[in-house]
Tab-separated table of C-alpha atoms in Angstrom:
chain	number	residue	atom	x	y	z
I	1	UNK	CA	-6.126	-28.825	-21.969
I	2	UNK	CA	-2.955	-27.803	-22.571
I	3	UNK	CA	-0.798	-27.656	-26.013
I	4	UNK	CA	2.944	-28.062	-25.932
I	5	UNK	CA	5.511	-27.744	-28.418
I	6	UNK	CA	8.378	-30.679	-28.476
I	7	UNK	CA	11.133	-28.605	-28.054
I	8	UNK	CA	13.720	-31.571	-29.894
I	9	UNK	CA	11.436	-30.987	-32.991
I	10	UNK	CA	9.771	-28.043	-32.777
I	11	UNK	CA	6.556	-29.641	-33.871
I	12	UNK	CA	3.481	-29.576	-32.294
I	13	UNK	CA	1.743	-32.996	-30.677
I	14	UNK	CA	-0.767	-35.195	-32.259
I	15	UNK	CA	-4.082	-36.065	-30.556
I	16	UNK	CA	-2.820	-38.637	-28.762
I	17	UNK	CA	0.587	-36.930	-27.905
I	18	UNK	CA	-1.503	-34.130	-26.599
I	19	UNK	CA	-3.286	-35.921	-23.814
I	20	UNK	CA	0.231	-37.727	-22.898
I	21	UNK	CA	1.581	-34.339	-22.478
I	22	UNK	CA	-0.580	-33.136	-19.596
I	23	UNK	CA	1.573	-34.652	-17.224
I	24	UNK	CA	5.038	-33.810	-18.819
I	25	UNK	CA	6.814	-30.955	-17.033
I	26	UNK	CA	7.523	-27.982	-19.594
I	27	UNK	CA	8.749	-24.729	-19.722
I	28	UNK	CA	6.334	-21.456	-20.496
I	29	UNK	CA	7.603	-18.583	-22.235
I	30	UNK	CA	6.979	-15.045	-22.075
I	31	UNK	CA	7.358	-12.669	-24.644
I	32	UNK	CA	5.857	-9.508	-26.792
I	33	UNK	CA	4.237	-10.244	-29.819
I	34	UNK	CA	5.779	-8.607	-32.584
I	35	UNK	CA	4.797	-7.724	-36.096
I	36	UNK	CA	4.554	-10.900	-38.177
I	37	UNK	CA	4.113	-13.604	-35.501
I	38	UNK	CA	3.829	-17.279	-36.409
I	39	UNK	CA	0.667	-18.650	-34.945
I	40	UNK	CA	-1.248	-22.038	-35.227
I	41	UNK	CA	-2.226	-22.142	-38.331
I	42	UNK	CA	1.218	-22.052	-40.046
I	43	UNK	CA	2.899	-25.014	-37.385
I	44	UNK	CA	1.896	-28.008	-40.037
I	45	UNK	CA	4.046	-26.672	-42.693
I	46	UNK	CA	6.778	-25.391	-40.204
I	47	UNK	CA	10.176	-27.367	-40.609
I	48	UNK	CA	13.196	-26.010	-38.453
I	49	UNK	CA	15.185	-27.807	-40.513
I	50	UNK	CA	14.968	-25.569	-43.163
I	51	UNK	CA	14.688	-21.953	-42.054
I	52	UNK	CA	14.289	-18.959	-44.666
I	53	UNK	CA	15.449	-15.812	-43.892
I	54	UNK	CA	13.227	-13.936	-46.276
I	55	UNK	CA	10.064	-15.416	-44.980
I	56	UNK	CA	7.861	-12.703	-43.396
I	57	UNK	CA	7.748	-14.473	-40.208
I	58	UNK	CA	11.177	-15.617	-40.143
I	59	UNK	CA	12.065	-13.591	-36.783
I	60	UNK	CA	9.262	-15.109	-35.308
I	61	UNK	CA	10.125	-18.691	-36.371
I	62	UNK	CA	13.713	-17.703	-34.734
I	63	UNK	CA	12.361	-16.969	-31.751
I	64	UNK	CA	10.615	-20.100	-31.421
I	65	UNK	CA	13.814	-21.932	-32.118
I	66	UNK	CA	15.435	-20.208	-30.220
I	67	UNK	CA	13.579	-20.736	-26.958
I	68	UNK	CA	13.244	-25.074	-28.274
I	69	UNK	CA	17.134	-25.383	-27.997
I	70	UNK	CA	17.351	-23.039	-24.536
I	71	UNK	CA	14.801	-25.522	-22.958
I	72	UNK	CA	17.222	-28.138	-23.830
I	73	UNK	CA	20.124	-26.588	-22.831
I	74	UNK	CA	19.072	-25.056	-19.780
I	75	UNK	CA	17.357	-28.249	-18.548
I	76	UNK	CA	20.003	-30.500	-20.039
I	77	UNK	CA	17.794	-32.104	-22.069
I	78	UNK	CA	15.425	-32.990	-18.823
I	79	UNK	CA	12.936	-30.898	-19.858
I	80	UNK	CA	11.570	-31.640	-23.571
I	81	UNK	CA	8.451	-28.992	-23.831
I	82	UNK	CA	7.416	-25.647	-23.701
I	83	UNK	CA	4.653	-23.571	-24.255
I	84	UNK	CA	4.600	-20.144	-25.948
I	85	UNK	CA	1.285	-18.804	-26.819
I	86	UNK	CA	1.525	-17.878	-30.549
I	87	UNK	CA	1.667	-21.277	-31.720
I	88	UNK	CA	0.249	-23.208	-28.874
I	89	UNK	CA	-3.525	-21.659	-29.191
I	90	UNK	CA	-5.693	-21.860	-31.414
I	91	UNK	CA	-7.254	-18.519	-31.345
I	92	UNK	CA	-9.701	-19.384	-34.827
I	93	UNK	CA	-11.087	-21.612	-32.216
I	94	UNK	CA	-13.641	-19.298	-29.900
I	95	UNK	CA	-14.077	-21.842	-27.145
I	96	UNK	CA	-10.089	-22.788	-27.412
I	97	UNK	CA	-9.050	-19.247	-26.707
I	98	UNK	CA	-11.422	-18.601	-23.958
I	99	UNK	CA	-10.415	-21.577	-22.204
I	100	UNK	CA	-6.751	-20.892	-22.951
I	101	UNK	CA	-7.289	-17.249	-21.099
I	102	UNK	CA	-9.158	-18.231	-18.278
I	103	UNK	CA	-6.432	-21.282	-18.115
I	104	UNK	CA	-3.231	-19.179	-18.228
I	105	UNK	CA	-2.605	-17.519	-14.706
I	106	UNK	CA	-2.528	-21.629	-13.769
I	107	UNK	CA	-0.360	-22.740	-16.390
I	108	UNK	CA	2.360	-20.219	-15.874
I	109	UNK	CA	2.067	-20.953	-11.863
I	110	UNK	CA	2.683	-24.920	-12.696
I	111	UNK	CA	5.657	-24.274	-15.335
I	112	UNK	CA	8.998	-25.704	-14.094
I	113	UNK	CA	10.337	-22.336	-15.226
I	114	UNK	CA	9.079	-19.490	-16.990
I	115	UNK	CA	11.534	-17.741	-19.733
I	116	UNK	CA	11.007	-14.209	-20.643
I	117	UNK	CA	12.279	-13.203	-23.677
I	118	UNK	CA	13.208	-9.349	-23.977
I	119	UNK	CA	13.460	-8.967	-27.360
I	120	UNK	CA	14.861	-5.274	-27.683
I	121	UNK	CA	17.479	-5.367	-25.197
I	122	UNK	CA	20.006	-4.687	-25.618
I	123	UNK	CA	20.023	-1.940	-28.043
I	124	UNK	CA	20.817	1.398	-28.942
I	125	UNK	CA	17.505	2.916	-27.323
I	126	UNK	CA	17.119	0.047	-24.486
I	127	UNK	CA	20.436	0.063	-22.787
I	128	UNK	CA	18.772	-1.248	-19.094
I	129	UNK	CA	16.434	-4.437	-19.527
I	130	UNK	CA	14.367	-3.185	-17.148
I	131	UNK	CA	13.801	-0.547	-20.426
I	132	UNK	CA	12.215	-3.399	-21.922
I	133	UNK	CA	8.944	-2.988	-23.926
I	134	UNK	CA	8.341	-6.488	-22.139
I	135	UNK	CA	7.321	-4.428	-18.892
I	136	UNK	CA	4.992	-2.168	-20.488
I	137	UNK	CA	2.551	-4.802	-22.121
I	138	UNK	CA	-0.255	-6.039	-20.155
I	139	UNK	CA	-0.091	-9.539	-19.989
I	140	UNK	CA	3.438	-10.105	-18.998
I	141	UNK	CA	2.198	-8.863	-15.565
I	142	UNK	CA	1.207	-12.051	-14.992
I	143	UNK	CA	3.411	-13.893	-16.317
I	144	UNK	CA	5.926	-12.178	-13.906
I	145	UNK	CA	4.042	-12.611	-10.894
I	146	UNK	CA	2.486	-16.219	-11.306
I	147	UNK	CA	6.127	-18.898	-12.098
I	148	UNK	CA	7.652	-19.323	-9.246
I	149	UNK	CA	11.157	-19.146	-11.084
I	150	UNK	CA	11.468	-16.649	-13.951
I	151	UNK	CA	14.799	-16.810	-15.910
I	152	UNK	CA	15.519	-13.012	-17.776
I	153	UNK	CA	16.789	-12.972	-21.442
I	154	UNK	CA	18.049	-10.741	-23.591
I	155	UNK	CA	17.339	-10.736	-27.231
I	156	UNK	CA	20.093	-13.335	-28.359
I	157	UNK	CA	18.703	-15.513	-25.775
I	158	UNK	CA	21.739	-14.814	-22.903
I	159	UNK	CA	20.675	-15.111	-19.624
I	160	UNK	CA	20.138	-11.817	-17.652
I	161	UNK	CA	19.347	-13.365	-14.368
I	162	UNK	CA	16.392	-14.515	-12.599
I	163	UNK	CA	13.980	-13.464	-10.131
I	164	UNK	CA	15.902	-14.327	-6.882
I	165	UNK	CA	19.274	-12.230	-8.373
I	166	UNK	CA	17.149	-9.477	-10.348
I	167	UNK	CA	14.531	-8.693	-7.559
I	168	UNK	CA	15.761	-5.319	-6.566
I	169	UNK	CA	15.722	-3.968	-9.945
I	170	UNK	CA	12.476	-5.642	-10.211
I	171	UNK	CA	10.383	-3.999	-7.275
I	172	UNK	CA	11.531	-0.633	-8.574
I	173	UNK	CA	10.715	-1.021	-12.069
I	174	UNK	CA	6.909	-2.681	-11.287
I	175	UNK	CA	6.616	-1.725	-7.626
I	176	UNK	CA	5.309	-5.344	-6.836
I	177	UNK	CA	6.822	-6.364	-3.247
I	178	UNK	CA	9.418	-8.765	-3.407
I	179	UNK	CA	7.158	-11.060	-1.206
I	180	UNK	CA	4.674	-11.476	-3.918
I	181	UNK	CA	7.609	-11.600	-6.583
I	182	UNK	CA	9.634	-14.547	-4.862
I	183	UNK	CA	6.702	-16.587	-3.713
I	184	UNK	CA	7.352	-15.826	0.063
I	185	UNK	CA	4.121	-14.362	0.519
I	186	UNK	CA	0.544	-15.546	-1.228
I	187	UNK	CA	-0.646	-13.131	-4.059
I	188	UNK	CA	-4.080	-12.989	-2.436
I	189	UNK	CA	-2.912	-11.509	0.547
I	190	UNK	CA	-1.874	-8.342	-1.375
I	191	UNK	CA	-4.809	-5.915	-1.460
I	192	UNK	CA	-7.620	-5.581	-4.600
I	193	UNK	CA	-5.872	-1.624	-5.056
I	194	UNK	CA	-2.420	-2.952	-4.703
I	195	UNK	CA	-2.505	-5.646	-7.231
I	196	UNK	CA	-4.517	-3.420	-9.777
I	197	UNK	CA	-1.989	-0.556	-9.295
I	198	UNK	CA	0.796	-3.360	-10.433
I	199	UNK	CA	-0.958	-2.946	-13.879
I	200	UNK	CA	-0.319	1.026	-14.065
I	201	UNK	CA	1.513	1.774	-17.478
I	202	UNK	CA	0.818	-1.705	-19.277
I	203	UNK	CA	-0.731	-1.549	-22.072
I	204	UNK	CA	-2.736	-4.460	-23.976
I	205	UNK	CA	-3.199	-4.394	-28.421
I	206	UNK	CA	-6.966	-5.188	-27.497
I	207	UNK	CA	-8.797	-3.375	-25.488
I	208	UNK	CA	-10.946	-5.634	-23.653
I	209	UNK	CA	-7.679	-7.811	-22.836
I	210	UNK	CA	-6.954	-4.909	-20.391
I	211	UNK	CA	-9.471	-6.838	-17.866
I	212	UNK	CA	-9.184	-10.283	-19.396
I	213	UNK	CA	-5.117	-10.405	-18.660
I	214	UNK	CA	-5.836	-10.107	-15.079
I	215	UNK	CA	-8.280	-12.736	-14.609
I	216	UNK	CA	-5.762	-15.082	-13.017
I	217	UNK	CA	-4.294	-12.114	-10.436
I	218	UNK	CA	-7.588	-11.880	-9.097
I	219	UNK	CA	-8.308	-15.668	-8.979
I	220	UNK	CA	-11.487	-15.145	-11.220
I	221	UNK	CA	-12.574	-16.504	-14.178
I	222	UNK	CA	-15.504	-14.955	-16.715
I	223	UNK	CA	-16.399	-15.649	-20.532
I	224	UNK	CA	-14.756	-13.567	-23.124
I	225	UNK	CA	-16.661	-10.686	-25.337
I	226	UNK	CA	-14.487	-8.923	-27.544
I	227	UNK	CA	-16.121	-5.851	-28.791
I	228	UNK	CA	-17.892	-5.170	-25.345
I	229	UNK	CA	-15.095	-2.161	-24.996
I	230	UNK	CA	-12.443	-2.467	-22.132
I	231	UNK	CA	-14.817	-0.309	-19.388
I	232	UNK	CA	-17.520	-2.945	-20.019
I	233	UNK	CA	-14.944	-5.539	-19.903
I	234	UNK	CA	-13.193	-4.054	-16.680
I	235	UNK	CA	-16.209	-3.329	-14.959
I	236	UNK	CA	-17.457	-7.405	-15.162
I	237	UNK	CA	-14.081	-7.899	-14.056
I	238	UNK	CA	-14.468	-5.849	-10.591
I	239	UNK	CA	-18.051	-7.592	-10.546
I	240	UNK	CA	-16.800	-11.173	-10.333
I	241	UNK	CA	-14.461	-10.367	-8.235
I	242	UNK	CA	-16.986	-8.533	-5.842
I	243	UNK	CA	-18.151	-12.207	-5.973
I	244	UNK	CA	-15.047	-13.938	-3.619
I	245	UNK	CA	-13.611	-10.722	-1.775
I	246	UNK	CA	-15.181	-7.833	0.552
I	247	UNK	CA	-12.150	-6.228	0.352
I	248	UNK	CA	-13.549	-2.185	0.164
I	249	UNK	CA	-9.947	-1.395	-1.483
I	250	UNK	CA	-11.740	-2.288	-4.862
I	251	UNK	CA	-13.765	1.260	-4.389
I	252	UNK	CA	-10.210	3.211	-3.486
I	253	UNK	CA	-9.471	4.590	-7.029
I	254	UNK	CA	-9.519	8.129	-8.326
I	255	UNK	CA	-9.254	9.495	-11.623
I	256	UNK	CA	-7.599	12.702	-13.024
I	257	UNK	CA	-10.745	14.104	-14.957
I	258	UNK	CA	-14.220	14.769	-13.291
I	259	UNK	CA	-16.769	12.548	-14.273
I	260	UNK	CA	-19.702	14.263	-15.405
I	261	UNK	CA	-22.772	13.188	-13.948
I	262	UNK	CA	-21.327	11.313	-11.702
I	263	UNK	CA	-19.762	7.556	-11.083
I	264	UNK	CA	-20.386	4.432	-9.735
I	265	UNK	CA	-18.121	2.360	-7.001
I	266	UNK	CA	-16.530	0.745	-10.082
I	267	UNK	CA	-13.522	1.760	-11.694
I	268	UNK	CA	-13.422	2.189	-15.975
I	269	UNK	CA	-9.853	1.054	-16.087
I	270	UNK	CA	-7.294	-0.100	-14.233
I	271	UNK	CA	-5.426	2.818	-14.626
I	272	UNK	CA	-7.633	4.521	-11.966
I	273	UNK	CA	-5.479	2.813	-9.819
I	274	UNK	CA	-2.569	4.232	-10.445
I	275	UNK	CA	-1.681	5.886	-6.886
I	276	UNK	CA	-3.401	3.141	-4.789
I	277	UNK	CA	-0.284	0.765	-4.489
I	278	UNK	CA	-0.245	1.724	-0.331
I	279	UNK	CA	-3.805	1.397	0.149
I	280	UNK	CA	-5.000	-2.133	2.327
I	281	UNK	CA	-8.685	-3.574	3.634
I	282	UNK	CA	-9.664	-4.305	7.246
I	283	UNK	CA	-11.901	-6.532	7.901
I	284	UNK	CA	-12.717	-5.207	11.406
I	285	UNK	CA	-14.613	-2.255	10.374
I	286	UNK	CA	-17.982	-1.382	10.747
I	287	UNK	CA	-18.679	-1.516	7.052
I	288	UNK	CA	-17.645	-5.182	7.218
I	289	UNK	CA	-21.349	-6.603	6.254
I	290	UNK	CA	-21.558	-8.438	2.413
I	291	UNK	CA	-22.013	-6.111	-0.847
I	292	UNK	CA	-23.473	-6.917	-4.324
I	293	UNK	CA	-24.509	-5.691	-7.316
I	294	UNK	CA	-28.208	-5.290	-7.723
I	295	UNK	CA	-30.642	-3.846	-10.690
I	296	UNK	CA	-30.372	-0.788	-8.065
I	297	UNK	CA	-26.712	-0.516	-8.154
I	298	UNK	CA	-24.259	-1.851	-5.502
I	299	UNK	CA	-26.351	-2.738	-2.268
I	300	UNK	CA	-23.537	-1.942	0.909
I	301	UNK	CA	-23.154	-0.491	4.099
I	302	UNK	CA	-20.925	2.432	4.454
I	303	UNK	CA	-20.621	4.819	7.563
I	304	UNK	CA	-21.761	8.203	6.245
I	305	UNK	CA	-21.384	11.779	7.774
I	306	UNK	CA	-22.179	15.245	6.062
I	307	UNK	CA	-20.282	16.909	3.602
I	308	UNK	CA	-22.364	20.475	3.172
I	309	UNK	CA	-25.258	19.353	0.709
I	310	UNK	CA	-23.500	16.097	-0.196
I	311	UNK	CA	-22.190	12.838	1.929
I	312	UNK	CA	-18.673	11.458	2.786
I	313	UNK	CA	-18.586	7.636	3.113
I	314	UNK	CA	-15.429	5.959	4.585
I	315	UNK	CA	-14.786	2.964	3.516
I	316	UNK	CA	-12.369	-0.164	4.996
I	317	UNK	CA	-8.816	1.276	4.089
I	318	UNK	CA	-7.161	2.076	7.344
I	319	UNK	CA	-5.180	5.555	6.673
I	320	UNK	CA	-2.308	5.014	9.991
I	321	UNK	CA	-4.181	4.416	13.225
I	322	UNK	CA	-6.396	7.212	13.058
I	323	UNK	CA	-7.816	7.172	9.756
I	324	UNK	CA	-9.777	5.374	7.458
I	325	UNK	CA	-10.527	6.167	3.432
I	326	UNK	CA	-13.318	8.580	2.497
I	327	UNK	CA	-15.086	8.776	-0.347
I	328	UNK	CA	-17.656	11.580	-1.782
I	329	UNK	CA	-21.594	10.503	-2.142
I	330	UNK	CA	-24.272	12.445	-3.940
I	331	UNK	CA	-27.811	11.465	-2.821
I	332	UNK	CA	-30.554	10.962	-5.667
I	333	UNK	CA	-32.898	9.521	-3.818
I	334	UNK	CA	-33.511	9.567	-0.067
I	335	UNK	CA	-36.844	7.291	-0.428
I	336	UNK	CA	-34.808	4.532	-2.275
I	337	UNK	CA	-31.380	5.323	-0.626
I	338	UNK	CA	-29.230	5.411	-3.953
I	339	UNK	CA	-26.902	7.402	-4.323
I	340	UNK	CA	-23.675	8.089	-7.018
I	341	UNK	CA	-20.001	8.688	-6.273
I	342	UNK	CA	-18.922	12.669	-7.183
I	343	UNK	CA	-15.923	14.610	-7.033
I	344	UNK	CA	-14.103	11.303	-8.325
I	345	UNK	CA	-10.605	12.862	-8.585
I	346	UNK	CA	-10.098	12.740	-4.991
I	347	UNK	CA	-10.168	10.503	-1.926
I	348	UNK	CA	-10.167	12.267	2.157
I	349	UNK	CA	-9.278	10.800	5.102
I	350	UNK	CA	-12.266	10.196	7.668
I	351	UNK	CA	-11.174	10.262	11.382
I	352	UNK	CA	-11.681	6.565	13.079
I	353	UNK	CA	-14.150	7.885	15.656
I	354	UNK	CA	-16.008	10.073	13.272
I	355	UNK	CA	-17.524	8.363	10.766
I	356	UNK	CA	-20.594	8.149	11.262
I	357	UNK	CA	-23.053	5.712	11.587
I	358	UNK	CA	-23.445	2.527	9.340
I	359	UNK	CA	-26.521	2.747	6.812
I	360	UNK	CA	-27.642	0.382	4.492
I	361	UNK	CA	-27.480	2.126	0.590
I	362	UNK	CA	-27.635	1.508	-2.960
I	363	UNK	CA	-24.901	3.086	-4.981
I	364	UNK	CA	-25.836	3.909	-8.665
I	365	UNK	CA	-23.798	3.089	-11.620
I	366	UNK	CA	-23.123	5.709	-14.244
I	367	UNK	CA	-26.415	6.000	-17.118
I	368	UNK	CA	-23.850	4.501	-20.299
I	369	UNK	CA	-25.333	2.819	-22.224
């Protein structure tokens, strides 16, 4: 359930104020967290009335003013909450901040308006706002992509622009199509490769929030475990959503240093994604029978041909009209078909009508434990 802030008094609700605000339109913000944020636990001795400058949170506490009386104004007064996640979760609360995570991706799709906050532009260093430290941070990713309407401010709270007027600058900053930007196009129709490659350069404080921030991009929801370690946490990530899709662009990542021993179909970070912004699925191949993970590894069907000693698999990601993807295989067992992924800093191309025929495998994760 959702907390919001009363933007007239910048006071948080009550029990019962709480559960009369789930049907109150609001504005969501987006922002960086800074050094010194105010969080939960100091709203009940908050009073706006009565700032101090030499408080160590006092740039905080501006910002949250700050973004109270732009609600107003912007909304003329129609619009009397808002939602900014420092003081609006409880994060002592275990169960309150897993819900609030898995809940997020929705509640920045239902604001009336998202406002991001760019709180180093302008300045001496940041003279573009598309500069902004606000693009680099994981979790503003969605927060960009989910509100339909995004308004852009700067760091005295004056308006930039929004989506509609910035999109240009947008697309080339993120390289997100201005489809999926502006709402003109659904976010699932965007491919698994393409909407993980959105996430190259961001950067999240914790490392396991590097899969949990993108939860809502991938529609999927999963409990939290800090201290699992963000390939742990990445890899569940890629398993739940192995759950809803088929979509074989999921496997299409490569990454700049060998893996020793070998790899998986599963991706450590999202950052192996980097160079698969181009890369789509179709479902009209001849791979296009259900995959899962098993105690074996991933059980699919991939068309393989010979590589010398080794295999090529191609998988669903049309390359023009006469290609598809290819990836390299390793066999380890022929008995138990199971195999591992090698030479995982590069992708081929397989030719359409040479790829083999389809064969039912088992493809081995990585031994890291």
């Amino acid at each position: 359930m959702i907390r919001l802030l009363n933007a007239e008094s910048c006071r948080l609700p009550s029990g019962e104020e709480r559960k009369a605000q789930q049907t109150a339109p609001y504005v969501i913000i987006s922002h960086v967290w800074n050094k010194d944020e105010m969080v939960f636990g100091d709203m009940a001795e908050f009073d706006s009335s009565k700032p101090s400058t030499s408080w160590t949170k006092a740039a905080s506490a501006a910002k949250m003013v700050g973004a109270c009386k732009k609600v107003l104004e912007i909304s003329n007064k129609r619009i009397k909450h808002l939602w900014l996640d420092t003081v609006c979760i409880n994060k002592m609360d275990p169960f309150e901040l897993s819900t609030s995570i898995n809940s997020m991706y929705r509640w920045y799709k239902r604001a009336a308006v998202c406002f991001a906050y760019l709180y180093d532009y302008p300045s001496e260093k940041v003279t573009q706002f598309t500069e902004s430290g606000w693009f680099a941070r994981g979790w503003t990713l969605q927060e960009l992509v989910a509100p339909k309407k995004v308004l852009f401010f700067d760091k005295d709270w004056r308006l930039i622009g929004d989506k509609a007027s910035l999109q240009v600058p947008l697309t080339s900053r993120t390289k997100i199509n201005g489809s999926f930007l502006l709402h003109t196009d659904n976010i699932s129709h965007a491919s698994i490769s393409q909407r993980m490659s959105w996430f190259s350069g961001r950067k999240t404080t914790v490392p396991e929030d590097t899969a949990y921030c993108l939860l809502g991009l991938f529609g999927v929801n999963m409990p939290l475990l800090y201290g699992e370690g963000e390939d742990r946490a990445f890899k569940r990530l890629q398993e739940e959503i192995m759950r809803y899709s088929d979509d074989h662009s999921l496997f299409a990542w490569k990454h700049d240093v060998p893996q020793a021993g070998g790899a998986g179909l599963l991706a450590e970070s999202p950052a192996w994604f980097r160079d698969t912004g181009s890369y789509v699925h179709s479902a009209e191949g001849p791979s296009d029978r259900p995959f899962l993970m098993t105690n074996k590894g991933i059980s699919i069907t991939l068309c393989l041909q010979r590589f010398g000693e080794n295999w090529v698999a191609s998988i669903d990601c049309p390359q023009g009209d006469r290609h598809y993807l290819g990836i390299f295989l390793e066999c380890l067992s022929s008995k138990a078909q199971q195999y591992r992924r090698i030479k995982t800093t590069e992708l081929c191309k397989v030719v359409r009508d040479g790829r083999g025929e389809p064969k039912s495998i088992f493809i081995k994760p990585p031994d890291d434990i």
